[in-house]
């Protein structure tokens, strides 16, 4: 029968919880989908505390290149000399801008703490790329035999209240 259950074509599912205040991810292998592994080893934060999530904070260099995300971004930015910090692009709690913008387009801009603007699509893409690289590295560490291509099914959470343009925006940022 065509409706017979087919084995998944992926080895692992990684779910990214991109939150307003904090973000994280978890994964499970298709061979044991009930065993869910949550990322708890975030760099930074309070010493000795295992955090399931890291702040949804992104730091870009003055040139607009990715520097860091989460606790690392927050701490590095706050440790910068105030003069120097003015040139860096620091974004925090930027997710809801996508929901609250009534005329959301792929050209919508976000404002960094210093007032400089950048395309929201690029900001979200930097954040999602961080999670992808972080998860892939953790998976490689745990499962060196994991194939490079097509082994991971990616899932990104979006709020149920989001309208279609916001969901499509997140999809584009992921691509």
XYZ file of C-alpha atoms in Angstrom:
175
model
C 0.000 0.000 0.000
C 1.100 3.541 -0.739
C -0.044 4.638 2.707
C 2.370 2.257 4.451
C 4.737 3.956 6.876
C 8.021 4.871 5.284
C 11.216 5.211 7.258
C 12.256 8.846 7.635
C 14.892 10.017 5.184
C 16.611 12.037 7.905
C 18.613 10.851 10.899
C 17.792 13.647 13.334
C 15.231 16.394 13.899
C 16.507 19.712 15.264
C 13.889 22.115 16.600
C 14.902 25.737 17.115
C 12.818 27.711 19.598
C 13.450 31.270 18.431
C 11.983 33.243 21.313
C 11.279 36.880 21.992
C 13.403 36.982 25.141
C 15.459 33.807 24.898
C 16.096 31.032 22.406
C 17.330 27.476 22.315
C 17.126 24.191 20.494
C 16.581 20.504 21.059
C 17.032 17.453 18.885
C 16.084 13.804 18.669
C 17.313 10.986 16.496
C 14.795 9.251 14.236
C 15.900 5.900 15.709
C 14.701 7.057 19.165
C 12.306 10.003 18.691
C 11.106 9.931 22.311
C 14.601 10.768 23.617
C 14.811 14.544 23.294
C 18.190 16.166 23.851
C 18.106 19.831 24.894
C 21.040 22.175 24.446
C 22.094 23.245 27.944
C 25.741 24.260 27.503
C 25.424 27.893 26.496
C 28.573 29.958 26.736
C 28.272 32.785 29.247
C 25.451 33.336 31.692
C 25.830 32.652 35.376
C 28.797 30.379 36.173
C 27.770 26.857 37.135
C 24.197 27.259 35.886
C 22.999 25.069 33.013
C 20.638 27.134 30.886
C 18.171 25.609 28.453
C 18.039 28.888 26.560
C 20.264 31.837 25.793
C 19.119 35.466 25.378
C 17.814 36.372 21.927
C 20.620 38.898 21.483
C 22.735 39.306 18.362
C 25.987 41.238 18.050
C 27.413 42.247 14.690
C 30.748 43.956 14.113
C 30.806 47.594 12.969
C 31.104 46.198 9.416
C 27.909 44.155 9.881
C 29.573 40.742 10.151
C 28.395 38.164 12.692
C 30.223 38.335 16.010
C 28.147 36.433 18.562
C 24.710 35.468 19.816
C 23.117 34.984 23.228
C 25.009 35.434 26.485
C 28.258 35.861 24.566
C 26.805 38.722 22.500
C 25.206 40.385 25.509
C 28.316 40.170 27.680
C 30.755 41.221 24.957
C 28.625 44.218 23.991
C 28.166 45.366 27.579
C 31.915 45.040 28.213
C 32.822 47.261 25.253
C 34.085 50.766 25.903
C 31.041 53.076 25.390
C 32.853 54.932 22.593
C 33.602 51.712 20.766
C 30.126 50.241 21.448
C 28.540 53.030 19.391
C 29.880 51.430 16.204
C 28.709 47.871 16.950
C 25.274 46.583 15.924
C 23.554 45.008 18.923
C 20.023 43.641 18.601
C 17.954 42.242 21.438
C 14.339 41.079 21.666
C 13.943 41.768 17.948
C 11.592 38.909 17.090
C 8.310 40.685 17.827
C 9.133 43.438 15.338
C 8.212 40.921 12.642
C 4.771 40.383 14.167
C 4.111 44.039 14.995
C 5.080 45.436 11.573
C 1.850 45.797 9.609
C 3.608 46.323 6.264
C 6.246 43.581 6.662
C 8.315 42.946 3.550
C 11.622 41.246 2.840
C 13.131 44.775 2.935
C 11.848 45.650 6.448
C 14.628 47.036 8.634
C 15.445 46.613 12.306
C 17.127 49.213 14.452
C 20.158 48.249 16.519
C 20.649 49.689 20.010
C 22.905 52.398 18.492
C 20.147 53.496 16.079
C 21.768 52.050 12.949
C 19.413 50.116 10.710
C 19.872 46.797 8.978
C 17.593 44.574 6.948
C 15.595 42.393 9.321
C 16.008 39.424 6.986
C 19.780 39.634 7.417
C 19.499 39.933 11.221
C 17.277 36.848 11.439
C 19.480 34.942 8.983
C 22.541 35.614 11.189
C 20.684 34.302 14.252
C 19.372 31.182 12.505
C 22.800 30.468 10.987
C 24.253 30.610 14.499
C 21.775 27.976 15.685
C 22.384 25.809 12.640
C 26.160 25.874 13.091
C 25.868 25.299 16.847
C 23.512 22.324 16.429
C 25.510 20.772 13.579
C 28.714 21.002 15.642
C 27.053 19.412 18.671
C 25.636 16.622 16.502
C 29.044 16.000 14.894
C 30.596 15.804 18.366
C 27.985 13.284 19.514
C 27.619 11.350 16.285
C 30.704 11.633 14.048
C 29.191 9.224 11.506
C 26.245 11.550 10.808
C 26.220 12.300 7.059
C 26.765 15.932 6.049
C 23.828 16.264 3.658
C 20.115 15.640 4.153
C 20.591 14.034 7.580
C 18.818 16.787 9.524
C 15.190 17.881 9.428
C 15.003 21.466 10.680
C 12.006 22.849 12.585
C 11.649 26.500 13.634
C 8.934 27.589 16.016
C 6.738 30.543 15.133
C 3.919 31.921 17.274
C 0.447 30.694 16.354
C -0.763 34.319 16.229
C 1.654 35.225 13.441
C 0.055 36.032 10.121
C 1.225 34.414 6.898
C 3.654 37.228 5.885
C 5.547 36.865 9.185
C 5.726 33.071 8.791
C 6.965 33.473 5.220
C 9.540 36.025 6.401
C 10.935 33.501 8.908
C 11.018 30.830 6.180
C 13.011 33.156 3.897
C 15.451 34.008 6.695
C 16.002 30.291 7.259
C 16.720 29.690 3.575
